[in-house]
Amino acid sequence: MSAPLTTQPGFTRALAAVRGGEIGLLRAVALDLVAVGGGDALQGLRIEAIGVLRAVTGPSSVELQAHSTSDGGATTFLGRAGHGVVVNAHVSVVAGERRECLRATIRLVGTHGSVLVDLLRPRLDVRTAAGMRHPSFGARRAEVSPGDAAEALTAIAASARSGQTISITW
Amino acid sequence: MTDHGMPLGIGIVGVGGIALSHMAALRTMTSAQLVAVCDVDASRAAEVAHAERCEGYGSVEALLADDAVEAVIVCTPNMTHEALGVQVLAAGKHLLMEKPLAMTPAGARAVANEAAERGLALAVGHSHRFSDQSVAIREVIDSGEIGTPRFVRVVMNGGWIWPGWQAWVLNPALSGGHSLHNGTHLIDLASWWIGEPATSVFSVGQHATSESLEIYDYLVMELGFANGASAVCEISRGERPRSASYLELTVVGTKGVVSREWDAEGVLAWTDTGLTAWAADGFAERVFVRELEAFVASSRSEAEVIPPVSAAIHAVDVAAASETSLREGRTIEIGASV
Ligand SMILES: NC(=O)c1ccc[n+]([C@@H]2O[C@H](COP(=O)([O-])OP(=O)(O)OC[C@H]3O[C@@H](n4cnc5c(N)ncnc54)[C@H](O)[C@@H]3O)[C@@H](O)[C@H]2O)c1
């Protein structure tokens, strides 16, 4: 079974903390997703990034500046959501045989505390003479679910090309 | 003339908060020795001089007239850096300037030119370059293991540090705003790891502790680089609880990722205050000793200054542009605005 990142248990616990006021009012969100795979992995990852951010901020307009490498393998953006929440994300793919993400973290910063979620946990730490591996357990990591982020992604790409801030809605 | 067999004679101008870290480092060093301090608060200078067994002066002029002072560390508020820097160098002393080098791009160049014309060492206190983890990350990048860096994330989020943040820090006219005051540290790390200067900056900020603050105590700067790489630099002095302290250093390359994990300190503690990660001892002390050892070596022409003066100027350029971005809400090209 695979599931979208928005159902990852650490993430849902963190969302509950925001909604329950455990960290006060949400002020900022930072997301990093770095996967291993081919070009198709990147598109899926970007869609997932938008889905995760939207789950945190709720539907919102966002004024942002994006950057992309010329090969399109890495995208970063920083912006301000309509209600003043600072949002930023980095999404990239390292070429290689598809396997678990190299990095997947989200940090939610509130007026009265913050939460950092390693989206790759829970996982085991297996060390042998051959080396180290970290098999995850529980809900299997995502095969990306198609989302409706196409417009936002097009606008993000346009900002990276022009070097100017743009306004999007997610 | 510097006698290489003797410790380098150091004078400190401004003996407030950060001077304590430099003095603690100097106590453990044999290559340099604190010989004099001065402060506009002459009684403070006398008190420190008594404790450190060195000369204490109530004016910079008096300190610079002391022949035992071969090199000077300027530890005064940011708005004094340009004038004091030029004055120290004009007196023929090597200079370690606390960051930022100056409050404006033109000011940074004025100090750098003075040093270059006189052939004196000019180092700027970008102390994070000397931390164990920063050096280790740079080594991983240099090894080629993660490929070409294309994203850097630096996060230094802490709670309110009153009374450490004195009134001058909170006044943008005196500190230059948060981009210059603390942001320069993060800008320096990001461009050092990416391996080239940034070409644009877009910043957003919040008055996290109080709406009446004039500086953005929570600041996020997004840097763009000519090679398509980017960096997100997040610095906060407005987190709650006040004891909050979160450091994250990540570099994503074309072949992999290096990151300082959240439990990098190696000690997780469950106490009545909840779960906390404890830092290993000695970390901060090593940073300042290394910074000063590097300064001594460059003063004696034994090594290049770290960071290069061009990097310290660049940090001021980006930080000044970041403050413009905060005011105008748009992306600023580096060089275009200054
Ligand atoms: N590298 C780091 O990590 C780091 C950390 C903190 C501060 N700093 C930098 O160090 C500098 C000092 O910061 P601080 O927190 O120690 O400030 P502080 O206010 O605690 O101390 C400044 C001292 O300088 C004295 N002073 C002011 N103007 C003077 C002048 N013209 N001549 C002589 N003395 C003068 C003051 O009386 C005071 O004792 C700043 O530039 C700051 O940005 C760097």
Coordinates of C-alpha atoms in Angstrom, one line a residue, chain B:
Chain B
M1 CA 57.5 44.5 12.9
T2 CA 55.9 41.3 14.0
D3 CA 58.2 38.9 15.7
H4 CA 56.9 35.5 14.7
G5 CA 58.3 34.0 17.9
M6 CA 56.2 36.2 20.0
P7 CA 52.4 36.2 20.5
L8 CA 50.6 38.7 18.3
G9 CA 49.6 41.7 20.5
I10 CA 45.8 42.1 20.3
G11 CA 43.7 45.0 21.3
I12 CA 39.9 44.8 21.5
V13 CA 37.7 47.8 20.8
G14 CA 34.3 47.6 22.6
V15 CA 34.2 45.1 25.4
G16 CA 30.5 44.2 25.5
G17 CA 28.9 40.8 24.8
I18 CA 30.9 39.3 21.9
A19 CA 34.2 40.6 23.2
L20 CA 33.8 38.0 26.0
S21 CA 34.0 35.2 23.5
H22 CA 37.1 36.6 21.9
M23 CA 38.7 37.1 25.3
A24 CA 37.9 33.6 26.4
A25 CA 39.5 32.2 23.1
L26 CA 42.6 34.4 23.6
R27 CA 43.1 33.0 27.1
T28 CA 43.6 29.5 25.5
M29 CA 46.0 30.7 22.7
T30 CA 49.8 31.0 22.6
S31 CA 50.0 32.6 19.2
A32 CA 48.2 35.8 20.3
Q33 CA 47.8 37.7 23.5
L34 CA 45.3 40.3 24.7
V35 CA 47.4 43.4 25.5
A36 CA 44.8 46.2 25.6
V37 CA 41.0 46.9 25.6
C38 CA 39.1 50.1 25.1
D39 CA 35.4 51.1 25.4
V40 CA 33.5 54.4 25.2
D41 CA 32.4 53.3 28.7
A42 CA 35.8 53.9 30.3
S43 CA 34.9 52.2 33.6
R44 CA 33.9 49.1 31.7
A45 CA 37.2 49.1 29.9
A46 CA 39.1 49.5 33.3
E47 CA 37.1 46.7 34.8
V48 CA 37.8 44.3 31.9
A49 CA 41.5 45.4 31.8
H50 CA 41.8 44.6 35.5
A51 CA 40.3 41.1 35.1
E52 CA 42.3 40.4 31.9
R53 CA 45.6 41.9 33.3
C54 CA 46.0 44.2 30.3
E55 CA 45.9 47.9 29.5
G56 CA 42.5 49.6 29.6
Y57 CA 41.7 52.8 27.6
G58 CA 38.7 55.1 27.4
S59 CA 39.3 55.9 23.8
V60 CA 40.2 54.2 20.5
E61 CA 42.9 56.8 19.9
A62 CA 44.7 55.8 23.1
L63 CA 44.5 52.1 22.3
L64 CA 45.9 52.7 18.8
A65 CA 48.8 54.7 20.2
D66 CA 49.9 51.7 22.2
D67 CA 52.8 50.0 20.3
A68 CA 52.1 46.7 21.9
V69 CA 48.8 46.5 19.9
E70 CA 49.7 44.9 16.6
A71 CA 46.2 43.8 15.6
V72 CA 42.7 44.9 16.7
I73 CA 39.4 43.1 17.1
V74 CA 36.5 45.6 16.7
C75 CA 33.5 44.4 18.8
T76 CA 31.4 47.5 18.7
P77 CA 27.9 48.0 17.4
N78 CA 27.4 47.8 13.6
M79 CA 27.0 51.5 12.9
T80 CA 30.5 52.2 14.1
H81 CA 32.2 49.5 12.0
E82 CA 33.1 51.6 8.9
A83 CA 34.6 54.6 10.7
L84 CA 36.4 52.5 13.3
G85 CA 37.7 50.0 10.7
V86 CA 39.2 52.7 8.6
Q87 CA 40.7 54.3 11.7
V88 CA 42.3 51.1 13.0
L89 CA 43.8 50.3 9.6
A90 CA 45.0 53.9 9.1
A91 CA 46.9 53.4 12.4
G92 CA 48.7 50.5 10.8
K93 CA 47.1 47.7 12.8
H94 CA 45.7 44.4 11.3
L95 CA 41.9 44.2 11.8
L96 CA 39.4 41.5 12.7
M97 CA 36.1 43.3 12.3
E98 CA 33.1 41.7 13.9
K99 CA 30.4 41.1 11.3
P100 CA 29.0 42.9 9.4
L101 CA 32.1 44.4 7.7
A102 CA 30.0 47.6 7.4
M103 CA 26.4 48.7 7.2
T104 CA 26.5 49.6 3.5
P105 CA 28.1 48.2 0.4
A106 CA 30.1 51.4 -0.1
G107 CA 31.2 51.3 3.6
A108 CA 32.4 47.7 3.2
R109 CA 34.5 48.7 0.2
A110 CA 35.9 51.7 2.0
V111 CA 37.3 49.5 4.8
A112 CA 38.5 46.8 2.3
N113 CA 40.3 49.4 0.2
E114 CA 42.1 50.9 3.3
A115 CA 43.4 47.4 4.2
A116 CA 44.5 46.7 0.7
E117 CA 46.3 50.0 0.3
R118 CA 48.2 49.5 3.5
G119 CA 48.9 45.8 3.0
L120 CA 47.2 44.9 6.3
A121 CA 45.2 41.8 7.1
L122 CA 41.4 42.3 7.2
A123 CA 39.3 39.5 8.5
V124 CA 35.5 39.7 9.2
G125 CA 34.0 37.6 12.0
H126 CA 31.9 35.2 10.0
S127 CA 32.4 32.8 12.9
H128 CA 30.1 30.1 11.5
R129 CA 32.7 29.3 8.9
F130 CA 34.8 27.9 11.7
S131 CA 32.3 25.6 13.4
D132 CA 33.0 21.8 13.3
Q133 CA 29.8 21.1 11.3
S134 CA 30.3 23.9 8.7
V135 CA 33.8 22.7 8.0
A136 CA 32.6 19.1 7.8
I137 CA 29.9 20.0 5.3
R138 CA 32.4 21.9 3.2
E139 CA 34.6 18.8 3.2
V140 CA 31.8 16.6 2.0
I141 CA 31.0 19.2 -0.8
D142 CA 34.7 19.3 -1.8
S143 CA 34.9 15.5 -1.9
G144 CA 32.4 15.5 -4.8
E145 CA 30.2 13.0 -3.0
I146 CA 27.0 14.9 -3.3
G147 CA 27.8 16.3 -6.7
T148 CA 27.3 20.0 -7.6
P149 CA 25.4 21.9 -4.8
R150 CA 22.1 23.3 -6.0
F151 CA 20.3 24.1 -2.8
V152 CA 21.3 25.2 0.6
R153 CA 19.0 25.5 3.6
V154 CA 20.4 27.3 6.7
V155 CA 18.1 27.7 9.7
M156 CA 19.1 29.4 12.9
N157 CA 16.0 29.9 14.9
G158 CA 16.1 30.9 18.5
G159 CA 14.0 32.5 21.2
W160 CA 14.1 36.1 22.3
I161 CA 17.6 36.8 23.7
W162 CA 16.9 40.0 25.7
P163 CA 18.9 41.6 27.3
G164 CA 21.5 40.4 24.7
W165 CA 19.7 42.3 22.1
Q166 CA 20.4 45.8 23.3
A167 CA 18.6 48.8 22.0
W168 CA 21.0 49.4 19.1
V169 CA 20.3 46.0 17.6
L170 CA 16.6 46.7 17.5
N171 CA 17.1 50.0 15.7
P172 CA 17.6 49.4 12.0
A173 CA 19.5 52.7 11.6
L174 CA 22.1 51.4 14.1
S175 CA 22.2 47.7 13.3
G176 CA 21.3 47.7 9.6
G177 CA 18.3 45.5 10.3
H178 CA 18.2 41.7 10.8
S179 CA 19.6 40.9 7.3
L180 CA 22.8 42.7 8.2
H181 CA 23.0 42.0 11.9
N182 CA 22.6 38.2 11.8
G183 CA 21.7 37.5 8.2
T184 CA 25.2 38.0 7.0
H185 CA 26.3 34.8 8.8
L186 CA 23.8 32.7 6.8
I187 CA 24.4 34.5 3.5
D188 CA 28.1 33.8 4.0
L189 CA 27.5 30.0 4.6
A190 CA 25.2 29.7 1.7
S191 CA 27.4 31.3 -0.9
W192 CA 30.5 29.5 0.5
W193 CA 28.8 26.1 0.1
I194 CA 27.2 26.9 -3.3
G195 CA 30.7 28.0 -4.3
E196 CA 29.8 31.3 -5.9
P197 CA 28.2 34.7 -5.1
A198 CA 24.4 35.1 -5.1
T199 CA 22.8 37.1 -7.9
S200 CA 19.4 37.9 -6.3
V201 CA 17.6 38.0 -3.0
F202 CA 13.9 37.9 -2.1
S203 CA 13.1 38.2 1.6
V204 CA 10.1 38.0 3.8
G205 CA 10.0 38.9 7.5
Q206 CA 7.7 39.0 10.5
H207 CA 7.7 40.9 13.8
A208 CA 7.3 37.7 15.7
T209 CA 7.9 39.0 19.2
S210 CA 6.0 42.2 19.0
E211 CA 4.4 44.2 16.2
S212 CA 6.1 47.3 17.6
L213 CA 9.6 46.0 16.7
E214 CA 11.2 48.0 13.9
I215 CA 13.3 45.0 12.8
Y216 CA 12.1 41.7 11.5
D217 CA 13.1 39.4 14.3
Y218 CA 11.9 36.5 12.0
L219 CA 13.5 36.7 8.6
V220 CA 13.7 34.4 5.6
M221 CA 16.0 35.2 2.7
E222 CA 15.9 33.3 -0.6
L223 CA 19.1 33.7 -2.6
G224 CA 19.4 32.9 -6.3
F225 CA 22.6 32.0 -8.0
A226 CA 23.8 32.4 -11.6
N227 CA 24.2 28.6 -12.0
G228 CA 20.5 28.1 -11.1
A229 CA 21.2 27.1 -7.5
S230 CA 19.2 28.6 -4.7
A231 CA 19.4 29.0 -0.9
V232 CA 16.8 29.6 1.8
C233 CA 18.3 31.3 4.9
E234 CA 16.0 31.5 7.9
I235 CA 17.0 33.4 11.0
S236 CA 14.8 34.1 14.0
R237 CA 15.1 35.7 17.4
G238 CA 11.4 35.5 17.9
E239 CA 10.6 31.9 18.7
R240 CA 8.7 30.6 21.6
P241 CA 9.4 29.2 24.0
R242 CA 12.3 31.6 24.6
S243 CA 14.6 28.6 25.1
A244 CA 13.8 27.4 21.6
S245 CA 17.0 26.8 19.6
Y246 CA 16.9 25.1 16.2
L247 CA 19.8 24.8 13.8
E248 CA 19.6 23.1 10.4
L249 CA 22.2 23.0 7.8
T250 CA 21.4 21.1 4.5
V251 CA 23.1 21.1 1.1
V252 CA 21.3 19.3 -1.7
G253 CA 23.6 18.4 -4.7
T254 CA 23.1 16.7 -8.0
K255 CA 24.1 13.4 -6.5
G256 CA 23.0 13.5 -2.9
V257 CA 22.3 15.4 0.2
V258 CA 24.4 16.3 3.3
S259 CA 22.5 17.6 6.3
R260 CA 23.1 18.1 9.9
E261 CA 20.4 16.1 11.5
W262 CA 18.2 17.4 14.3
D263 CA 19.8 15.0 16.8
A264 CA 23.3 15.8 15.6
E265 CA 24.3 16.9 19.1
G266 CA 24.1 13.2 20.0
V267 CA 22.3 13.8 23.3
L268 CA 18.5 13.5 23.6
A269 CA 17.2 14.2 27.1
W270 CA 13.8 13.6 28.6
T271 CA 13.4 15.8 31.6
D272 CA 10.6 17.6 33.4
T273 CA 10.8 20.3 30.7
G274 CA 10.1 17.7 28.0
L275 CA 12.3 16.2 25.3
T276 CA 15.4 18.2 24.5
A277 CA 18.5 17.8 22.4
W278 CA 21.6 18.9 24.2
A279 CA 24.6 20.4 22.5
A280 CA 28.0 18.9 23.0
D281 CA 30.3 21.0 25.2
G282 CA 33.1 23.2 23.8
F283 CA 31.5 23.9 20.4
A284 CA 31.4 27.7 20.7
E285 CA 34.8 28.0 22.2
R286 CA 36.4 26.1 19.3
V287 CA 34.8 28.4 16.8
F288 CA 36.4 31.6 18.2
V289 CA 39.8 30.0 18.8
R290 CA 39.8 28.8 15.1
E291 CA 38.7 32.2 13.9
L292 CA 41.4 33.9 15.9
E293 CA 44.1 31.4 14.8
A294 CA 43.2 32.1 11.2
F295 CA 43.4 35.8 11.8
V296 CA 46.8 35.6 13.5
A297 CA 48.1 33.5 10.5
S298 CA 46.8 36.0 8.0
S299 CA 48.3 38.9 10.0
R300 CA 51.6 37.2 9.8
S301 CA 51.2 36.6 6.0
E302 CA 51.2 32.8 6.7
A303 CA 47.7 32.2 5.2
E304 CA 44.9 33.8 3.3
V305 CA 42.3 35.5 5.3
I306 CA 39.1 33.5 6.1
P307 CA 36.6 34.4 4.7
P308 CA 38.1 36.2 1.8
V309 CA 37.4 40.0 2.0
S310 CA 35.4 39.6 -1.2
A311 CA 33.0 37.2 0.6
A312 CA 32.6 39.6 3.5
I313 CA 31.8 42.4 1.1
H314 CA 29.4 40.1 -0.8
A315 CA 27.6 39.3 2.5
V316 CA 27.0 43.0 3.0
D317 CA 25.8 43.5 -0.6
V318 CA 23.2 40.7 -0.2
A319 CA 22.1 41.8 3.2
A320 CA 21.6 45.4 2.1
A321 CA 19.6 44.1 -0.9
S322 CA 17.6 41.9 1.4
E323 CA 16.6 44.9 3.5
T324 CA 15.5 46.6 0.3
S325 CA 13.5 43.5 -0.7
L326 CA 11.8 43.6 2.7
R327 CA 10.8 47.2 2.2
E328 CA 9.7 46.9 -1.4
G329 CA 8.3 43.3 -1.4
R330 CA 10.2 42.3 -4.5
T331 CA 13.2 40.4 -5.7
I332 CA 16.4 42.4 -5.8
E333 CA 19.3 41.7 -8.1
I334 CA 22.6 41.9 -6.3
G335 CA 24.6 44.8 -7.7
A336 CA 21.6 46.5 -9.3
S337 CA 20.4 48.0 -6.1
V338 CA 23.7 49.1 -4.6

